[in-house]
Coordinates of C-alpha atoms in Angstrom, one line a residue:
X22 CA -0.4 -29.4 4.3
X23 CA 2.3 -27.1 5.0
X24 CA 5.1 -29.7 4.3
X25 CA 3.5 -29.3 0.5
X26 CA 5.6 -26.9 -1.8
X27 CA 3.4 -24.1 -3.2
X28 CA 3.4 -24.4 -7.0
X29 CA 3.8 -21.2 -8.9
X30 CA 1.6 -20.8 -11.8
X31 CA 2.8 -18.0 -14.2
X32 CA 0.7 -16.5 -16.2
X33 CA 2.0 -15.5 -19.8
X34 CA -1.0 -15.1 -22.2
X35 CA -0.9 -10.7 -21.8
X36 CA 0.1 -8.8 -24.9
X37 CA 1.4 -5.5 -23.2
X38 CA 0.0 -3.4 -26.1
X39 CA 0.0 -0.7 -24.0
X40 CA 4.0 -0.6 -23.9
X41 CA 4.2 -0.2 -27.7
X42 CA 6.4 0.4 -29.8
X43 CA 8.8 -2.2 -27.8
X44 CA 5.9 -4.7 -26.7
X45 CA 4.7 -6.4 -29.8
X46 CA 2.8 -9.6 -30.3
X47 CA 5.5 -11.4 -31.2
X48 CA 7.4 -10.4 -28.2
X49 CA 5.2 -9.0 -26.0
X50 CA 6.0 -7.0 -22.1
X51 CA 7.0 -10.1 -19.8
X52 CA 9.5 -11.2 -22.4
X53 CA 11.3 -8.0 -22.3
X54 CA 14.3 -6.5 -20.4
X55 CA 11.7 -3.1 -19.0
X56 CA 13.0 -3.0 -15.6
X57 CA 15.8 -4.8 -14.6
X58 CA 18.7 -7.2 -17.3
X59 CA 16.2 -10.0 -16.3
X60 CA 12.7 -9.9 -18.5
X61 CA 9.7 -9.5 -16.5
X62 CA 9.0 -13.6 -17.2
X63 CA 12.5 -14.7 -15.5
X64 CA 12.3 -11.7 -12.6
X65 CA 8.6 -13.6 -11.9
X66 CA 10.3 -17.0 -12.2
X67 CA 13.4 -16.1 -9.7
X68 CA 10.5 -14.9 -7.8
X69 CA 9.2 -18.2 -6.8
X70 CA 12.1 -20.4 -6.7
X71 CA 13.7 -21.7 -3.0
X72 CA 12.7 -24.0 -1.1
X73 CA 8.8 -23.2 -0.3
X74 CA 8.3 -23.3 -4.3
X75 CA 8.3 -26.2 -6.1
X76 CA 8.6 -26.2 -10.5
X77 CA 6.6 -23.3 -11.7
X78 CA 3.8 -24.5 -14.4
X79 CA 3.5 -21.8 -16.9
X80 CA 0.8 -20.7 -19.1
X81 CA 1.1 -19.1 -22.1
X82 CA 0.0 -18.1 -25.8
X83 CA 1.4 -20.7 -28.0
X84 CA 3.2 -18.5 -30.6
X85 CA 5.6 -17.6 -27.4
X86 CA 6.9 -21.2 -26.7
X87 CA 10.5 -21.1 -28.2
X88 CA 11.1 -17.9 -25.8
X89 CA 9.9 -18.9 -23.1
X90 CA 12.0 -21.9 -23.5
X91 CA 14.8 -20.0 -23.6
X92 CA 14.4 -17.6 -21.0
X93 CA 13.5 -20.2 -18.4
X94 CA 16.3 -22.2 -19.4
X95 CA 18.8 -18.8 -19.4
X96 CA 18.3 -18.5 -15.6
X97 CA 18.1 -22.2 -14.9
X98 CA 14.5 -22.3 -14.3
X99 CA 13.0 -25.8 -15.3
X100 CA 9.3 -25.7 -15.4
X101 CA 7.1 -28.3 -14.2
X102 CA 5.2 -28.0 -17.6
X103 CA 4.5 -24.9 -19.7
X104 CA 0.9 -25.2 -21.0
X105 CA 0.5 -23.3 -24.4
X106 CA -2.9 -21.7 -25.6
X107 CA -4.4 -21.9 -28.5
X108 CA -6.4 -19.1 -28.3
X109 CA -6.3 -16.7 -25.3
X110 CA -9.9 -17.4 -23.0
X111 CA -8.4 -14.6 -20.4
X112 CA -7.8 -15.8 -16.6
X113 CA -10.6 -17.9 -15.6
X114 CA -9.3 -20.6 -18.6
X115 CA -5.8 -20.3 -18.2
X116 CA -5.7 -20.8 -14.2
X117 CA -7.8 -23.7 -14.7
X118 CA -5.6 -25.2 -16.9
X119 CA -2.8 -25.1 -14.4
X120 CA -4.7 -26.2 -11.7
X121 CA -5.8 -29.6 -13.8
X122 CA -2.1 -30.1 -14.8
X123 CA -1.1 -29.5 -11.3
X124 CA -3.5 -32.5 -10.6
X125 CA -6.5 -31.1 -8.7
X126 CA -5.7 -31.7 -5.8
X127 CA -5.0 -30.2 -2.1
X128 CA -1.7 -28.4 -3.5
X129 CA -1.4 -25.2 -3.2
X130 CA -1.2 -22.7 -6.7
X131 CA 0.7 -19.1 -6.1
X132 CA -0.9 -17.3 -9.2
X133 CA 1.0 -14.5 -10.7
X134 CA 0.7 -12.8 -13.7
X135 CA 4.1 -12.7 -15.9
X136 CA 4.7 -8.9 -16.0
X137 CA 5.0 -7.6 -12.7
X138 CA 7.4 -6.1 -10.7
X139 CA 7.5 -6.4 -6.6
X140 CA 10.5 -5.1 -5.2
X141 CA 10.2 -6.2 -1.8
X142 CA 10.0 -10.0 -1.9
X143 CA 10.6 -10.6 1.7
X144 CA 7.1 -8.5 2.6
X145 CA 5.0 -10.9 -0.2
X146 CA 6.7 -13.9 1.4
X147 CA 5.7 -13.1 4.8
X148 CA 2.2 -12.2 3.0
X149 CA 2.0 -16.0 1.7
X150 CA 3.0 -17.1 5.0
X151 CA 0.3 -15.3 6.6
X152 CA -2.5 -17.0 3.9
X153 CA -1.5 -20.0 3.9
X154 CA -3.2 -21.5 7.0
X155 CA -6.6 -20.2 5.7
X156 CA -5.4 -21.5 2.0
X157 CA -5.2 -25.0 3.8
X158 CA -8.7 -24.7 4.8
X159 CA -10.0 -24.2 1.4
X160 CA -10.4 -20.3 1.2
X161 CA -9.4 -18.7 -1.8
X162 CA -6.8 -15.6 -1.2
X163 CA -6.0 -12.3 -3.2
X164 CA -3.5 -10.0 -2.4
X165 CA -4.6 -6.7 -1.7
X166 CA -1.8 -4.5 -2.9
X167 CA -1.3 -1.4 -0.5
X168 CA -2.6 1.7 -2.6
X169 CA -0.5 4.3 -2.9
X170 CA -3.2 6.6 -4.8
X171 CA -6.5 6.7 -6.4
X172 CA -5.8 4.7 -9.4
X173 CA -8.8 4.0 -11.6
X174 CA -6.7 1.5 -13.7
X175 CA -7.3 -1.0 -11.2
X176 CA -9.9 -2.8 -9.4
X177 CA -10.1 -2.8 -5.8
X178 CA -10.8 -4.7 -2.7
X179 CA -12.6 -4.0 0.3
X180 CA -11.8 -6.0 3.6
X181 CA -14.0 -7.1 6.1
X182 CA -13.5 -9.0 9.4
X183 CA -10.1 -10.3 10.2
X184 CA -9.9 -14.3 10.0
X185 CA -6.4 -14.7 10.8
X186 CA -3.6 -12.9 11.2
X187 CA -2.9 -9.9 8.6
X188 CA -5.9 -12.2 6.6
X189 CA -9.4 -10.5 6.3
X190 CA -12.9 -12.0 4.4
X191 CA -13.3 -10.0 1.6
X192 CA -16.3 -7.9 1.7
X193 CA -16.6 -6.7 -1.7
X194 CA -14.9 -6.2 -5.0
X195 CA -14.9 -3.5 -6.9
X196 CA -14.5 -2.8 -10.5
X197 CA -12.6 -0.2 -12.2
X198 CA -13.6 3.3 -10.4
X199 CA -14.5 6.5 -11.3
X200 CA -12.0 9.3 -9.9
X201 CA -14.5 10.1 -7.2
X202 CA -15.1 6.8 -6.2
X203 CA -11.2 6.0 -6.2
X204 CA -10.6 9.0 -3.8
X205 CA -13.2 8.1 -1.9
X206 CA -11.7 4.4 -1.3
X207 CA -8.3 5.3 -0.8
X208 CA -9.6 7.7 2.3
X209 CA -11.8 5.1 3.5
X210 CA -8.7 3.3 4.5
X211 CA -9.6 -0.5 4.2
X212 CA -9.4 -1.0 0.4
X213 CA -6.6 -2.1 -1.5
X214 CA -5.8 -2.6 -5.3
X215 CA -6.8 -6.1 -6.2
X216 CA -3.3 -7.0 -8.3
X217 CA -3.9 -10.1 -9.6
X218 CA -2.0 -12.4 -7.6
X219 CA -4.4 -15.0 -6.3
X220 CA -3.3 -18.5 -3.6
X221 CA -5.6 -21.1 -3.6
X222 CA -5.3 -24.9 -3.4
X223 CA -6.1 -26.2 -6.9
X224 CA -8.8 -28.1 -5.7
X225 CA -10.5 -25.2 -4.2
X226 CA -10.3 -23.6 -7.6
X227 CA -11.9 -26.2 -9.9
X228 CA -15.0 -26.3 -7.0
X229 CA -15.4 -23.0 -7.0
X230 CA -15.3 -23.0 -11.1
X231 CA -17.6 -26.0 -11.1
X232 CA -19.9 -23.9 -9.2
X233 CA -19.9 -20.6 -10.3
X234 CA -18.8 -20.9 -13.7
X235 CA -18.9 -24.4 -15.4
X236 CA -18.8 -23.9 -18.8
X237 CA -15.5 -23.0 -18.0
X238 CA -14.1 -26.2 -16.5
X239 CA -16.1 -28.3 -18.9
X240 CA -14.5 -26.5 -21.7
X241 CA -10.8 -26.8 -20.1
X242 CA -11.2 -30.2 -18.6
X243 CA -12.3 -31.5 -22.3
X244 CA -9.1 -29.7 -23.4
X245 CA -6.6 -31.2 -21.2
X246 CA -8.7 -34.6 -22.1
X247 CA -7.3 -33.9 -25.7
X248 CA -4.1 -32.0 -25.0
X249 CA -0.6 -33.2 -26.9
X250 CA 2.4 -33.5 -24.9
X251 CA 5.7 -32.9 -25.9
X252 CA 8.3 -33.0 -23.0
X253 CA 7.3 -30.3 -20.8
X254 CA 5.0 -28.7 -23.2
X255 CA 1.0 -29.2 -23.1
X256 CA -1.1 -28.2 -25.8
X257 CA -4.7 -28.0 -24.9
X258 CA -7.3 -29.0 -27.5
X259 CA -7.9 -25.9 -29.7
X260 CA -11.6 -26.6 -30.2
X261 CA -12.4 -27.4 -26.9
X262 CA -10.8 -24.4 -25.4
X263 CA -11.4 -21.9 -28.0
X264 CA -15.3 -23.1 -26.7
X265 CA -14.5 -21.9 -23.2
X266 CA -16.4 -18.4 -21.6
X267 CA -13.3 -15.6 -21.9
X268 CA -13.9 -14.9 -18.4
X269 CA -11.5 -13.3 -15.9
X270 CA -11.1 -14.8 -12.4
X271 CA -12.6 -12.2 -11.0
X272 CA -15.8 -12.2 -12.4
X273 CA -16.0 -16.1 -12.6
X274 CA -14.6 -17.4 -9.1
X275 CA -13.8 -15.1 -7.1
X276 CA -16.7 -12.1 -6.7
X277 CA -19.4 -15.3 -6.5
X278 CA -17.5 -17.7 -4.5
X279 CA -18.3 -17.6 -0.3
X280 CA -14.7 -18.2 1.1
X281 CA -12.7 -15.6 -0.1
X282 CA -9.9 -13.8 2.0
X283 CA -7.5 -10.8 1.2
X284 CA -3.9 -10.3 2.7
X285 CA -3.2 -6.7 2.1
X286 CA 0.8 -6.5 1.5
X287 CA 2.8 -3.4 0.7
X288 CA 5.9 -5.0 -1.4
X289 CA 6.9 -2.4 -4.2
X290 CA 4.4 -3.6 -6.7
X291 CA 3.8 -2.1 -10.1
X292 CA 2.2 -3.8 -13.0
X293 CA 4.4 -1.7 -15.4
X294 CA 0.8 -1.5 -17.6
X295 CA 2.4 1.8 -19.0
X296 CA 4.9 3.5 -20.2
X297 CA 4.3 6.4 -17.2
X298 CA 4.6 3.4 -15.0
X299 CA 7.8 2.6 -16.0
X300 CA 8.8 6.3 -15.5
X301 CA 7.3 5.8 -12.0
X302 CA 9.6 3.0 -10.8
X303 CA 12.5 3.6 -13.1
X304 CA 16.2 4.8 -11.7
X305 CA 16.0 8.8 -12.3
X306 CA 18.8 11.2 -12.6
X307 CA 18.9 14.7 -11.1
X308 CA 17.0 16.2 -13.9
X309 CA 13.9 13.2 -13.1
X310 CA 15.0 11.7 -16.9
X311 CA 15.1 8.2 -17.1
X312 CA 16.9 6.9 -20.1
X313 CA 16.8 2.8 -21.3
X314 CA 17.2 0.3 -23.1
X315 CA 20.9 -0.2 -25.2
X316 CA 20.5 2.7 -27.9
X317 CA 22.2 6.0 -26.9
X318 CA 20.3 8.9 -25.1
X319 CA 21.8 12.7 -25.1
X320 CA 19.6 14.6 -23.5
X321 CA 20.7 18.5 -22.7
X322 CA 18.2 20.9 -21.0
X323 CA 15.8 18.2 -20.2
X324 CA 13.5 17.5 -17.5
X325 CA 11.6 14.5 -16.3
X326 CA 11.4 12.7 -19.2
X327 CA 11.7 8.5 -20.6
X328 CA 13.5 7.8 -23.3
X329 CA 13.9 4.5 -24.2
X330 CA 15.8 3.2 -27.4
X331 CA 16.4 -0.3 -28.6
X332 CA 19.1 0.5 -31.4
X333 CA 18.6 4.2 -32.6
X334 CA 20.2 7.2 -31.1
X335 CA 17.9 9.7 -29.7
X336 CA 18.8 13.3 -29.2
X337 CA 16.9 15.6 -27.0
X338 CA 17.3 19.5 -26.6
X339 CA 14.9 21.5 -24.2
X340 CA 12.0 19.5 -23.2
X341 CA 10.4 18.5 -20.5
X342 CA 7.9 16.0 -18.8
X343 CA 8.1 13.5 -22.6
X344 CA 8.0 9.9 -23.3
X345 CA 9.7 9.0 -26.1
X346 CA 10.4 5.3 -27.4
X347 CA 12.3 4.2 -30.1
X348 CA 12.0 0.9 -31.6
X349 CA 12.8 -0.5 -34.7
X350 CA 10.9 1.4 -37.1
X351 CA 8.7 3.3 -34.7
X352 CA 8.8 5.8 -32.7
X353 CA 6.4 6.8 -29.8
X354 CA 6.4 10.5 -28.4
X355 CA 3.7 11.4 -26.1
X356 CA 3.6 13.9 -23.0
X357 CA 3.9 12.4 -19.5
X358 CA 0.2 11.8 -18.0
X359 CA -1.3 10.8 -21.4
X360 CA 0.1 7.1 -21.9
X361 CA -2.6 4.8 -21.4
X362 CA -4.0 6.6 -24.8
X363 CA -1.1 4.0 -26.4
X364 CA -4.5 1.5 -26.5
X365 CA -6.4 4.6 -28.6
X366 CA -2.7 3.8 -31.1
X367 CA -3.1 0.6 -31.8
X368 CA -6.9 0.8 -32.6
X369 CA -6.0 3.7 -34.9
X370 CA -3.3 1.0 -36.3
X371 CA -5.6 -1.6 -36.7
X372 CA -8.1 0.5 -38.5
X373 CA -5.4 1.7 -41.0

């Protein structure tokens, strides 16, 4: 087994709305420059690329192909097949549709979601490391990202027993938690955030599915049956998929399924899901401002505040602790603490 590359299986289907005005359907979060000059897509590609990795398979919403093409192709990433949905059917789905194109058998996947950043590679490589002995004999691994406070944005992980080396059985997952419950977990000392990164042999997956969920892997596996292929690109079936349960791998595989291990890893994570998350791991100057993006920024008197611009200039006198985007037509100003209330924005939008 371990003279078997891992195969990384990106995940592309999110649409970020929650880093609007910039992140729009038709570019959405892990195509955009947020972080770094490399979008969040290429900064996950160049993270699985060397010699453990072989060509990543990517999944992703269908109206994103030309992009992705090009962004891949920018940092001379060639996928081993990008896989385009019809309609998104959430995690469950998706991974399943890499692990049939990766063949179904005793490879191991390395799942990652698109849009996150880890700035400390080296610790999640020695993470996989540690997993993939117990990946070889069939368990099904998360990584439990080392949690830094009581988020309730996330779901969390509690460890049980150690079953190898930095590798524990997972005792129980836990959904989004109240404030009380979060506190309580992150003094408990043995959960971690559950961060959607998942390494399992594809095999392992589709067994687990079969069990647990079927509907799901019926629906996929009819799909694939059906698929179109055009050089690297795969289009699934539209009917067949659209008929699969829009289940998250969580609640399908991997709260059910028996062998289920976590590797807790502290490596700089952040999912970037908001705009207070980007102020969070953003480059700050002595006044705590973070200013990005290519527009200009002049900012006098002002404290701890983003300002991001695509194109417009954006002057600032006397505030503090603001978020203010500027893209295209719209602009976004909201106080610091308040931006996951974006979502409440584009239900308003949608309404209008």
């Amino acid at each position: 087994m371990h003279h078997r590359q891992i195969i990384p299986v990106i995940l592309s289907g999110g649409s970020g709305t929650r880093l609007w005005p910039m992140s729009r359907p038709e570019r959405p979060k892990q195509l955009l420059a947020l972080t770094a000059d490399d979008t969040m897509l290429q900064l996950t590609a160049r993270r699985a690329t060397g010699e453990r990795f072989a060509a990543p398979i990517v999944v992703a919403n269908a109206r994103h192909a030309d992009l992705i093409d090009e962004q891949l192709a920018a940092i001379g990433v060639a996928p081993a097949a990008v896989v385009l949905e019809p309609v998104g059917r959430n995690t469950a789905p998706a991974i399943a549709l890499a692990a049939i194109v990766a063949g179904g058998g005793e490879d191991a996947l390395l799942v990652m979601p698109s849009d996150h950043v880890i700035t400390d590679t080296e610790a999640f490589y020695a993470a996989i490391a540690r997993a993939m002995p117990l990946v070889a004999q069939g368990w099904l691994v998360t990584f439990g990202i080392h949690p830094d406070s009581a988020e309730t944005g996330y779901g969390w992980v509690q460890r049980g027993e150690p079953i190898g080396d930095g590798v524990f059985r997972v005792r129980r997952f836990v959904e989004k938690p109240a404030g009380d419950a979060a506190e309580a977990m992150l003094g408990a000392g043995d959960h971690s955030w559950n961060g959607g990164i998942f390494l399992f042999r594809a095999d392992m997956y589709l067994q687990a599915l079969a069990q647990h969920d079927p509907a799901i892997l019926v629906a996929v596996e009819a799909a694939m049956a059906a698929a179109r292929r055009e050089g690297t690109r795969i289009l699934p079936e539209a009917a067949a998929f659209a008929a699969s349960p829009d289940d998250s791998i969580d609640y399908a595989v991997m709260e059910k399924a028996e062998r289920v291990a976590v590797v807790p890893v502290a490596m700089g994570w952040s999912d970037v899901g908001s705009w207070d998350a980007l102020h969070a791991i953003s480059d700050r100057d002595s006044n705590g401002n973070a200013h990005g993006g290519i527009g200009e920024v002049l900012a006098i008197d002002t404290r701890n505040c983003l300002v991001r611009s695509d194109g417009v200039r954006v002057a600032l006198v006397g505030v503090e602790d603001l978020i203010v985007v500027a893209s295209g037509n719209d602009v976004l100003i909201l106080p610091r603490g308040r931006s996951q209330e974006v979502k409440k924005l584009i239900e308003a939008f949608k309404g209008r």
